[in-house]
Each structure stands twice: as C-alpha cells, then as structure tokens.
Amino acid sequence: MKLIKLTAISAAVLASTAALAADPVIVVDNNAAVAYEAEPVAVAYQAEPASYAYNADAGVVSNTTGAVLGGTKTLFQTAINPASVSAEVGTLGYGANIGWSLNEKTELQAGWAGGDAADLFGGDFDVDDVNYDVDADFSNPYLGVQLRPTGNWFTMGAGIIVPDNDIDVRANAEDGNFRIDDVDYDADEVGTLEGTIEHRNKLAPYLTVGFRPNITNNFGLFGELGAAYMGKTDATVRATGNGTNAVTAAAAASAAEQELEDKDYLEWFPIVKVGATYRF
C-alpha cells in the first residue's frame, strides 16, 4: 500500500514538472494520492487611461478637469489665431481696424478712421455753381462685418459708423461773383462766405463692395467702394471780411446755407479706401 502511495506521489511530481504553466494541488487520502492541476489564474492588467489628449489643430490639451496649454503654442496664440489687423486710408480718413474671422466667409471688424480727410479728395467740392474749399477734422469709429459670398477675394461689407466730423467750408468767388441758386452776388459787396457743415445722424449705416486678395499666408491687400448714410446736414454760413454791402452779404450767406442743406448727395458720404492686412 505504501508502494502505491509513493508511486502516485512520484507520478504527480513528474506531471507537475512537465506542466510548468500551473502549480499542482496534491490531495492524499487513506487510499490514494491524487494530484489535481490548478487552472492558471488569468491576471488582466488594464492600462491606465490617458488623462489628457493633445489636439494639434486646436493647439491645446484638454481633459476632464479643464483645458491646459499644449505643445509650443500658448493660450494667446490660440485666441488670436483667427484675428487680423489692417491699416487703411480713404475718404473717411486714415485709420486701422482689427478683425475676427468667424469662418472662411465671415469676419467681424472694429476700427477707426479720421484726421484731415479733406486733403485725400482734393480739399474742395462743388455745390451747384459754387466751389468750396474744405478743411475737415474727422473721427469715425465703426463696427461692421465683411463677407466673402463666393469664398474668394470678392467682399461685401456692412456696418455702423459713429461719426463725429468737423467740416469747415469757404466759398470761392468766380469772375468776381458768387452764383448761388441762380442769383449772382457781387463778391466785393459780400466779402468772404465761410461756415460749417454737420451731419445730423449720430449713427450712420454703411455698405461697401471690394476685393481682398491674399499676397502670402499672413499678408493681404484690400480696396473698398461704398457709401455711408450720414443723414441731412445742418449748415451755418456767415459773411466775413470787408464786404461793402451788409444786406447783400447777409442774403448771400443765407442762400448759400440753404443750398448746402438742400443737397441730397451730402446725405450719402462716399467711402473709398485701400489698405493692407496682416493675419495672425
């Protein structure tokens, strides 16, 4: 009986040696020794979940606890990525604007144009038969949107200007006369006619069409044509200088004042401008 037990034990040992993948369990009772092979324990190692993922296009790293900066980009670079700055010159004056692209076809703009804009368009204009020299001090902050309806260089713009423009005028006599509303006033009797023009609108809507070709990935040029509705004008004209006839001078000043206010084209202020843009 002992021989049988020893034989069974030896066989179990040999079996366990051959089956290296598992440790045997040996059970010995009074009659026989039986070896049971234990099933190998399967241990699964689960990789730790990544705490964050980097999005190269967005330039940031995001996780469940918040956003952090990734790579070599900074939060500032990410924030200004769709932004641009432009310098411009035109009938509204010299100025600049900043833009923010909502998508490939839509850009919001905020800017300012002003200064002595009269010199940009010759410094004079005609009202019927009278030519006026102009001295202007413009201030035109504006908010608008630029659209690329066809997705290329062609643009359409719209927005609001908040005009605060000082316009001084001085009438030029022709052949010794001021011809105002088909009436001739002797310049010697009148003296000098000068005054101011002020638009009534405190908010002026505008529309433009233009082009914005890109020269490089960052630099571009633009040009725009359009108009802003400034509203009716309030004119103040007075006769100064050494006029010899006060009655004639007063009549000429009143007629010139009325003629300036009656001109509808002064309600629509022309917008012509060109400039350059840098995109971040």
PDB file of N, CA and C in Angstrom, residues 20-103:
ATOM      1  N   LEU A  20       4.561  23.285 -16.641  1.00  0.00           N
ATOM      2  CA  LEU A  20       5.170  24.432 -15.961  1.00  0.00           C
ATOM      3  C   LEU A  20       4.204  25.606 -15.822  1.00  0.00           C
ATOM      4  N   ALA A  21       3.100  25.563 -16.579  1.00  0.00           N
ATOM      5  CA  ALA A  21       2.205  26.715 -16.562  1.00  0.00           C
ATOM      6  C   ALA A  21       1.336  26.793 -15.333  1.00  0.00           C
ATOM      7  N   ALA A  22       1.299  25.691 -14.513  1.00  0.00           N
ATOM      8  CA  ALA A  22       0.417  25.722 -13.340  1.00  0.00           C
ATOM      9  C   ALA A  22       1.024  24.945 -12.209  1.00  0.00           C
ATOM     10  N   ASP A  23       0.710  25.283 -10.978  1.00  0.00           N
ATOM     11  CA  ASP A  23       1.135  24.562  -9.789  1.00  0.00           C
ATOM     12  C   ASP A  23       0.099  23.520  -9.454  1.00  0.00           C
ATOM     13  N   PRO A  24       0.537  22.247  -9.178  1.00  0.00           N
ATOM     14  CA  PRO A  24      -0.428  21.185  -8.850  1.00  0.00           C
ATOM     15  C   PRO A  24      -0.912  21.306  -7.415  1.00  0.00           C
ATOM     16  N   VAL A  25      -2.053  20.736  -7.179  1.00  0.00           N
ATOM     17  CA  VAL A  25      -2.591  20.585  -5.835  1.00  0.00           C
ATOM     18  C   VAL A  25      -2.685  19.094  -5.567  1.00  0.00           C
ATOM     19  N   ILE A  26      -2.032  18.612  -4.535  1.00  0.00           N
ATOM     20  CA  ILE A  26      -1.971  17.166  -4.225  1.00  0.00           C
ATOM     21  C   ILE A  26      -2.852  16.885  -3.035  1.00  0.00           C
ATOM     22  N   VAL A  27      -3.739  15.981  -3.226  1.00  0.00           N
ATOM     23  CA  VAL A  27      -4.643  15.554  -2.154  1.00  0.00           C
ATOM     24  C   VAL A  27      -4.347  14.107  -1.820  1.00  0.00           C
ATOM     25  N   VAL A  28      -4.079  13.825  -0.573  1.00  0.00           N
ATOM     26  CA  VAL A  28      -3.735  12.459  -0.130  1.00  0.00           C
ATOM     27  C   VAL A  28      -4.816  11.972   0.837  1.00  0.00           C
ATOM     28  N   ASP A  29      -5.409  10.898   0.514  1.00  0.00           N
ATOM     29  CA  ASP A  29      -6.356  10.293   1.468  1.00  0.00           C
ATOM     30  C   ASP A  29      -5.818   8.936   1.911  1.00  0.00           C
ATOM     31  N   ASN A  30      -6.573   8.235   2.570  1.00  0.00           N
ATOM     32  CA  ASN A  30      -6.114   6.954   3.120  1.00  0.00           C
ATOM     33  C   ASN A  30      -5.903   5.901   2.059  1.00  0.00           C
ATOM     34  N   ASN A  31      -6.521   6.101   0.899  1.00  0.00           N
ATOM     35  CA  ASN A  31      -6.439   5.043  -0.109  1.00  0.00           C
ATOM     36  C   ASN A  31      -5.494   5.402  -1.245  1.00  0.00           C
ATOM     37  N   ALA A  32      -5.483   6.664  -1.654  1.00  0.00           N
ATOM     38  CA  ALA A  32      -4.632   7.017  -2.801  1.00  0.00           C
ATOM     39  C   ALA A  32      -4.328   8.513  -2.765  1.00  0.00           C
ATOM     40  N   ALA A  33      -3.276   8.806  -3.419  1.00  0.00           N
ATOM     41  CA  ALA A  33      -2.890  10.215  -3.561  1.00  0.00           C
ATOM     42  C   ALA A  33      -3.260  10.644  -4.964  1.00  0.00           C
ATOM     43  N   VAL A  34      -3.983  11.720  -5.072  1.00  0.00           N
ATOM     44  CA  VAL A  34      -4.438  12.200  -6.387  1.00  0.00           C
ATOM     45  C   VAL A  34      -3.949  13.654  -6.555  1.00  0.00           C
ATOM     46  N   ALA A  35      -3.361  13.873  -7.707  1.00  0.00           N
ATOM     47  CA  ALA A  35      -2.856  15.226  -7.994  1.00  0.00           C
ATOM     48  C   ALA A  35      -3.840  15.939  -8.911  1.00  0.00           C
ATOM     49  N   TYR A  36      -4.248  17.120  -8.502  1.00  0.00           N
ATOM     50  CA  TYR A  36      -5.138  17.934  -9.319  1.00  0.00           C
ATOM     51  C   TYR A  36      -4.357  19.148  -9.824  1.00  0.00           C
ATOM     52  N   GLU A  37      -4.478  19.355 -11.108  1.00  0.00           N
ATOM     53  CA  GLU A  37      -3.750  20.502 -11.679  1.00  0.00           C
ATOM     54  C   GLU A  37      -4.614  21.752 -11.584  1.00  0.00           C
ATOM     55  N   ALA A  38      -4.074  22.758 -10.956  1.00  0.00           N
ATOM     56  CA  ALA A  38      -4.840  24.002 -10.784  1.00  0.00           C
ATOM     57  C   ALA A  38      -4.881  24.781 -12.095  1.00  0.00           C
ATOM     58  N   GLU A  39      -6.017  25.331 -12.351  1.00  0.00           N
ATOM     59  CA  GLU A  39      -6.133  26.181 -13.535  1.00  0.00           C
ATOM     60  C   GLU A  39      -5.292  27.448 -13.329  1.00  0.00           C
ATOM     61  N   PRO A  40      -4.547  27.821 -14.343  1.00  0.00           N
ATOM     62  CA  PRO A  40      -3.761  29.059 -14.183  1.00  0.00           C
ATOM     63  C   PRO A  40      -4.675  30.273 -13.991  1.00  0.00           C
ATOM     64  N   VAL A  41      -4.245  31.112 -13.111  1.00  0.00           N
ATOM     65  CA  VAL A  41      -5.018  32.313 -12.824  1.00  0.00           C
ATOM     66  C   VAL A  41      -4.723  33.361 -13.891  1.00  0.00           C
ATOM     67  N   ALA A  42      -5.782  33.806 -14.495  1.00  0.00           N
ATOM     68  CA  ALA A  42      -5.598  34.821 -15.527  1.00  0.00           C
ATOM     69  C   ALA A  42      -5.647  36.213 -14.884  1.00  0.00           C
ATOM     70  N   VAL A  43      -4.581  36.947 -15.053  1.00  0.00           N
ATOM     71  CA  VAL A  43      -4.477  38.283 -14.474  1.00  0.00           C
ATOM     72  C   VAL A  43      -4.501  39.297 -15.604  1.00  0.00           C
ATOM     73  N   ALA A  44      -5.439  40.187 -15.532  1.00  0.00           N
ATOM     74  CA  ALA A  44      -5.547  41.202 -16.588  1.00  0.00           C
ATOM     75  C   ALA A  44      -5.031  42.538 -16.071  1.00  0.00           C
ATOM     76  N   TYR A  45      -4.145  43.067 -16.823  1.00  0.00           N
ATOM     77  CA  TYR A  45      -3.615  44.379 -16.475  1.00  0.00           C
ATOM     78  C   TYR A  45      -4.260  45.393 -17.421  1.00  0.00           C
ATOM     79  N   GLN A  46      -4.977  46.319 -16.851  1.00  0.00           N
ATOM     80  CA  GLN A  46      -5.646  47.326 -17.658  1.00  0.00           C
ATOM     81  C   GLN A  46      -4.805  48.585 -17.655  1.00  0.00           C
ATOM     82  N   ALA A  47      -4.517  49.048 -18.860  1.00  0.00           N
ATOM     83  CA  ALA A  47      -3.686  50.245 -18.972  1.00  0.00           C
ATOM     84  C   ALA A  47      -4.421  51.436 -18.370  1.00  0.00           C
ATOM     85  N   GLU A  48      -3.651  52.231 -17.705  1.00  0.00           N
ATOM     86  CA  GLU A  48      -4.231  53.413 -17.113  1.00  0.00           C
ATOM     87  C   GLU A  48      -4.758  54.329 -18.227  1.00  0.00           C
ATOM     88  N   PRO A  49      -5.945  54.827 -18.083  1.00  0.00           N
ATOM     89  CA  PRO A  49      -6.456  55.717 -19.137  1.00  0.00           C
ATOM     90  C   PRO A  49      -5.645  57.012 -19.187  1.00  0.00           C
ATOM     91  N   ALA A  50      -5.453  57.466 -20.429  1.00  0.00           N
ATOM     92  CA  ALA A  50      -4.714  58.719 -20.574  1.00  0.00           C
ATOM     93  C   ALA A  50      -5.508  59.850 -19.943  1.00  0.00           C
ATOM     94  N   SER A  51      -4.816  60.674 -19.212  1.00  0.00           N
ATOM     95  CA  SER A  51      -5.501  61.752 -18.514  1.00  0.00           C
ATOM     96  C   SER A  51      -5.776  62.948 -19.436  1.00  0.00           C
ATOM     97  N   TYR A  52      -5.111  63.004 -20.588  1.00  0.00           N
ATOM     98  CA  TYR A  52      -5.367  64.102 -21.491  1.00  0.00           C
ATOM     99  C   TYR A  52      -5.013  63.686 -22.911  1.00  0.00           C
ATOM    100  N   ALA A  53      -5.500  64.430 -23.861  1.00  0.00           N
ATOM    101  CA  ALA A  53      -5.209  64.190 -25.269  1.00  0.00           C
ATOM    102  C   ALA A  53      -4.886  65.519 -25.924  1.00  0.00           C
ATOM    103  N   TYR A  54      -3.878  65.575 -26.762  1.00  0.00           N
ATOM    104  CA  TYR A  54      -3.440  66.813 -27.422  1.00  0.00           C
ATOM    105  C   TYR A  54      -4.047  66.910 -28.809  1.00  0.00           C
ATOM    106  N   ASN A  55      -4.671  67.989 -29.070  1.00  0.00           N
ATOM    107  CA  ASN A  55      -5.245  68.248 -30.377  1.00  0.00           C
ATOM    108  C   ASN A  55      -4.338  69.233 -31.091  1.00  0.00           C
ATOM    109  N   ALA A  56      -3.621  68.763 -32.076  1.00  0.00           N
ATOM    110  CA  ALA A  56      -2.644  69.617 -32.743  1.00  0.00           C
ATOM    111  C   ALA A  56      -3.292  70.744 -33.512  1.00  0.00           C
ATOM    112  N   ASP A  57      -4.474  70.503 -34.045  1.00  0.00           N
ATOM    113  CA  ASP A  57      -5.141  71.542 -34.805  1.00  0.00           C
ATOM    114  C   ASP A  57      -5.614  72.680 -33.914  1.00  0.00           C
ATOM    115  N   ALA A  58      -6.145  72.305 -32.770  1.00  0.00           N
ATOM    116  CA  ALA A  58      -6.635  73.338 -31.864  1.00  0.00           C
ATOM    117  C   ALA A  58      -5.511  74.002 -31.094  1.00  0.00           C
ATOM    118  N   GLY A  59      -4.405  73.298 -30.954  1.00  0.00           N
ATOM    119  CA  GLY A  59      -3.279  73.869 -30.245  1.00  0.00           C
ATOM    120  C   GLY A  59      -3.414  73.834 -28.749  1.00  0.00           C
ATOM    121  N   VAL A  60      -4.314  73.014 -28.208  1.00  0.00           N
ATOM    122  CA  VAL A  60      -4.479  72.932 -26.769  1.00  0.00           C
ATOM    123  C   VAL A  60      -4.611  71.486 -26.354  1.00  0.00           C
ATOM    124  N   VAL A  61      -4.412  71.251 -25.082  1.00  0.00           N
ATOM    125  CA  VAL A  61      -4.603  69.938 -24.492  1.00  0.00           C
ATOM    126  C   VAL A  61      -5.860  69.998 -23.651  1.00  0.00           C
ATOM    127  N   SER A  62      -6.713  68.980 -23.768  1.00  0.00           N
ATOM    128  CA  SER A  62      -7.946  69.003 -22.999  1.00  0.00           C
ATOM    129  C   SER A  62      -8.097  67.734 -22.200  1.00  0.00           C
ATOM    130  N   ASN A  63      -8.709  67.832 -21.032  1.00  0.00           N
ATOM    131  CA  ASN A  63      -9.040  66.668 -20.229  1.00  0.00           C
ATOM    132  C   ASN A  63     -10.323  66.963 -19.466  1.00  0.00           C
ATOM    133  N   THR A  64     -10.676  66.045 -18.549  1.00  0.00           N
ATOM    134  CA  THR A  64     -11.966  66.211 -17.870  1.00  0.00           C
ATOM    135  C   THR A  64     -11.928  67.282 -16.797  1.00  0.00           C
ATOM    136  N   THR A  65     -10.755  67.696 -16.422  1.00  0.00           N
ATOM    137  CA  THR A  65     -10.664  68.680 -15.345  1.00  0.00           C
ATOM    138  C   THR A  65     -10.487  70.099 -15.852  1.00  0.00           C
ATOM    139  N   GLY A  66     -10.276  70.284 -17.156  1.00  0.00           N
ATOM    140  CA  GLY A  66     -10.117  71.634 -17.677  1.00  0.00           C
ATOM    141  C   GLY A  66      -9.159  71.643 -18.834  1.00  0.00           C
ATOM    142  N   ALA A  67      -8.917  72.831 -19.357  1.00  0.00           N
ATOM    143  CA  ALA A  67      -8.039  72.974 -20.511  1.00  0.00           C
ATOM    144  C   ALA A  67      -6.681  73.494 -20.065  1.00  0.00           C
ATOM    145  N   VAL A  68      -5.629  72.909 -20.634  1.00  0.00           N
ATOM    146  CA  VAL A  68      -4.278  73.368 -20.363  1.00  0.00           C
ATOM    147  C   VAL A  68      -3.597  73.593 -21.688  1.00  0.00           C
ATOM    148  N   LEU A  69      -2.497  74.237 -21.646  1.00  0.00           N
ATOM    149  CA  LEU A  69      -1.772  74.543 -22.872  1.00  0.00           C
ATOM    150  C   LEU A  69      -1.003  73.321 -23.328  1.00  0.00           C
ATOM    151  N   GLY A  70      -0.871  73.174 -24.661  1.00  0.00           N
ATOM    152  CA  GLY A  70      -0.164  72.028 -25.199  1.00  0.00           C
ATOM    153  C   GLY A  70       0.862  72.449 -26.217  1.00  0.00           C
ATOM    154  N   GLY A  71       1.877  71.593 -26.416  1.00  0.00           N
ATOM    155  CA  GLY A  71       2.911  71.843 -27.402  1.00  0.00           C
ATOM    156  C   GLY A  71       3.636  73.136 -27.122  1.00  0.00           C
ATOM    157  N   THR A  72       3.993  73.815 -28.219  1.00  0.00           N
ATOM    158  CA  THR A  72       4.687  75.091 -28.094  1.00  0.00           C
ATOM    159  C   THR A  72       3.747  76.268 -28.221  1.00  0.00           C
ATOM    160  N   LYS A  73       2.461  76.011 -28.434  1.00  0.00           N
ATOM    161  CA  LYS A  73       1.508  77.104 -28.561  1.00  0.00           C
ATOM    162  C   LYS A  73       1.064  77.593 -27.191  1.00  0.00           C
ATOM    163  N   THR A  74       0.696  78.826 -27.149  1.00  0.00           N
ATOM    164  CA  THR A  74       0.208  79.412 -25.905  1.00  0.00           C
ATOM    165  C   THR A  74      -1.268  79.738 -26.042  1.00  0.00           C
ATOM    166  N   LEU A  75      -1.867  80.041 -24.921  1.00  0.00           N
ATOM    167  CA  LEU A  75      -3.272  80.423 -24.953  1.00  0.00           C
ATOM    168  C   LEU A  75      -3.473  81.668 -25.796  1.00  0.00           C
ATOM    169  N   PHE A  76      -2.534  82.592 -25.727  1.00  0.00           N
ATOM    170  CA  PHE A  76      -2.630  83.814 -26.515  1.00  0.00           C
ATOM    171  C   PHE A  76      -2.619  83.513 -28.002  1.00  0.00           C
ATOM    172  N   GLN A  77      -1.711  82.609 -28.432  1.00  0.00           N
ATOM    173  CA  GLN A  77      -1.642  82.247 -29.842  1.00  0.00           C
ATOM    174  C   GLN A  77      -2.931  81.590 -30.301  1.00  0.00           C
ATOM    175  N   THR A  78      -3.493  80.755 -29.451  1.00  0.00           N
ATOM    176  CA  THR A  78      -4.746  80.093 -29.804  1.00  0.00           C
ATOM    177  C   THR A  78      -5.873  81.101 -29.933  1.00  0.00           C
ATOM    178  N   ALA A  79      -5.926  82.065 -29.021  1.00  0.00           N
ATOM    179  CA  ALA A  79      -7.018  83.029 -29.013  1.00  0.00           C
ATOM    180  C   ALA A  79      -6.987  83.952 -30.221  1.00  0.00           C
ATOM    181  N   ILE A  80      -5.777  84.349 -30.676  1.00  0.00           N
ATOM    182  CA  ILE A  80      -5.692  85.310 -31.764  1.00  0.00           C
ATOM    183  C   ILE A  80      -5.558  84.641 -33.115  1.00  0.00           C
ATOM    184  N   ASN A  81      -5.616  83.323 -33.181  1.00  0.00           N
ATOM    185  CA  ASN A  81      -5.387  82.630 -34.445  1.00  0.00           C
ATOM    186  C   ASN A  81      -6.262  83.144 -35.582  1.00  0.00           C
ATOM    187  N   PRO A  82      -7.558  83.418 -35.372  1.00  0.00           N
ATOM    188  CA  PRO A  82      -8.369  83.916 -36.484  1.00  0.00           C
ATOM    189  C   PRO A  82      -8.317  85.432 -36.662  1.00  0.00           C
ATOM    190  N   ALA A  83      -7.470  86.134 -35.917  1.00  0.00           N
ATOM    191  CA  ALA A  83      -7.516  87.591 -35.891  1.00  0.00           C
ATOM    192  C   ALA A  83      -6.636  88.212 -36.963  1.00  0.00           C
ATOM    193  N   SER A  84      -6.917  89.503 -37.245  1.00  0.00           N
ATOM    194  CA  SER A  84      -6.127  90.256 -38.212  1.00  0.00           C
ATOM    195  C   SER A  84      -6.132  91.727 -37.807  1.00  0.00           C
ATOM    196  N   VAL A  85      -5.136  92.456 -38.299  1.00  0.00           N
ATOM    197  CA  VAL A  85      -5.083  93.903 -38.134  1.00  0.00           C
ATOM    198  C   VAL A  85      -4.868  94.514 -39.512  1.00  0.00           C
ATOM    199  N   SER A  86      -5.499  95.685 -39.736  1.00  0.00           N
ATOM    200  CA  SER A  86      -5.410  96.343 -41.039  1.00  0.00           C
ATOM    201  C   SER A  86      -5.130  97.828 -40.854  1.00  0.00           C
ATOM    202  N   ALA A  87      -4.416  98.389 -41.806  1.00  0.00           N
ATOM    203  CA  ALA A  87      -4.222  99.830 -41.891  1.00  0.00           C
ATOM    204  C   ALA A  87      -4.923 100.308 -43.159  1.00  0.00           C
ATOM    205  N   GLU A  88      -5.565 101.477 -43.098  1.00  0.00           N
ATOM    206  CA  GLU A  88      -6.362 101.947 -44.224  1.00  0.00           C
ATOM    207  C   GLU A  88      -6.222 103.447 -44.407  1.00  0.00           C
ATOM    208  N   VAL A  89      -6.533 103.905 -45.616  1.00  0.00           N
ATOM    209  CA  VAL A  89      -6.589 105.323 -45.915  1.00  0.00           C
ATOM    210  C   VAL A  89      -7.696 105.511 -46.946  1.00  0.00           C
ATOM    211  N   GLY A  90      -8.496 106.586 -46.754  1.00  0.00           N
ATOM    212  CA  GLY A  90      -9.607 106.802 -47.668  1.00  0.00           C
ATOM    213  C   GLY A  90     -10.377 108.061 -47.331  1.00  0.00           C
ATOM    214  N   THR A  91     -11.588 108.147 -47.864  1.00  0.00           N
ATOM    215  CA  THR A  91     -12.388 109.349 -47.687  1.00  0.00           C
ATOM    216  C   THR A  91     -12.838 109.569 -46.243  1.00  0.00           C
ATOM    217  N   LEU A  92     -12.848 108.508 -45.447  1.00  0.00           N
ATOM    218  CA  LEU A  92     -13.176 108.651 -44.027  1.00  0.00           C
ATOM    219  C   LEU A  92     -11.963 109.070 -43.203  1.00  0.00           C
ATOM    220  N   GLY A  93     -10.791 109.056 -43.823  1.00  0.00           N
ATOM    221  CA  GLY A  93      -9.574 109.440 -43.123  1.00  0.00           C
ATOM    222  C   GLY A  93      -8.565 108.310 -43.086  1.00  0.00           C
ATOM    223  N   TYR A  94      -7.550 108.513 -42.266  1.00  0.00           N
ATOM    224  CA  TYR A  94      -6.530 107.498 -42.032  1.00  0.00           C
ATOM    225  C   TYR A  94      -6.962 106.664 -40.830  1.00  0.00           C
ATOM    226  N   GLY A  95      -6.736 105.353 -40.889  1.00  0.00           N
ATOM    227  CA  GLY A  95      -7.200 104.566 -39.759  1.00  0.00           C
ATOM    228  C   GLY A  95      -6.690 103.152 -39.743  1.00  0.00           C
ATOM    229  N   ALA A  96      -7.287 102.366 -38.871  1.00  0.00           N
ATOM    230  CA  ALA A  96      -6.904 100.970 -38.692  1.00  0.00           C
ATOM    231  C   ALA A  96      -8.102 100.213 -38.147  1.00  0.00           C
ATOM    232  N   ASN A  97      -8.074  98.905 -38.308  1.00  0.00           N
ATOM    233  CA  ASN A  97      -9.130  98.081 -37.729  1.00  0.00           C
ATOM    234  C   ASN A  97      -8.578  96.742 -37.318  1.00  0.00           C
ATOM    235  N   ILE A  98      -9.294  96.065 -36.453  1.00  0.00           N
ATOM    236  CA  ILE A  98      -8.973  94.694 -36.096  1.00  0.00           C
ATOM    237  C   ILE A  98     -10.139  93.822 -36.558  1.00  0.00           C
ATOM    238  N   GLY A  99      -9.836  92.603 -36.960  1.00  0.00           N
ATOM    239  CA  GLY A  99     -10.865  91.690 -37.449  1.00  0.00           C
ATOM    240  C   GLY A  99     -10.798  90.361 -36.728  1.00  0.00           C
ATOM    241  N   TRP A 100     -11.932  89.675 -36.729  1.00  0.00           N
ATOM    242  CA  TRP A 100     -12.021  88.350 -36.127  1.00  0.00           C
ATOM    243  C   TRP A 100     -12.838  87.463 -37.050  1.00  0.00           C
ATOM    244  N   SER A 101     -12.218  86.440 -37.619  1.00  0.00           N
ATOM    245  CA  SER A 101     -12.890  85.560 -38.570  1.00  0.00           C
ATOM    246  C   SER A 101     -13.743  84.527 -37.845  1.00  0.00           C
ATOM    247  N   LEU A 102     -15.049  84.580 -38.108  1.00  0.00           N
ATOM    248  CA  LEU A 102     -15.941  83.565 -37.564  1.00  0.00           C
ATOM    249  C   LEU A 102     -15.839  82.271 -38.354  1.00  0.00           C
ATOM    250  N   ASN A 103     -15.616  82.399 -39.652  1.00  0.00           N
ATOM    251  CA  ASN A 103     -15.398  81.259 -40.534  1.00  0.00           C
ATOM    252  C   ASN A 103     -14.713  81.775 -41.785  1.00  0.00           C
TER     253      ASN A 103
END
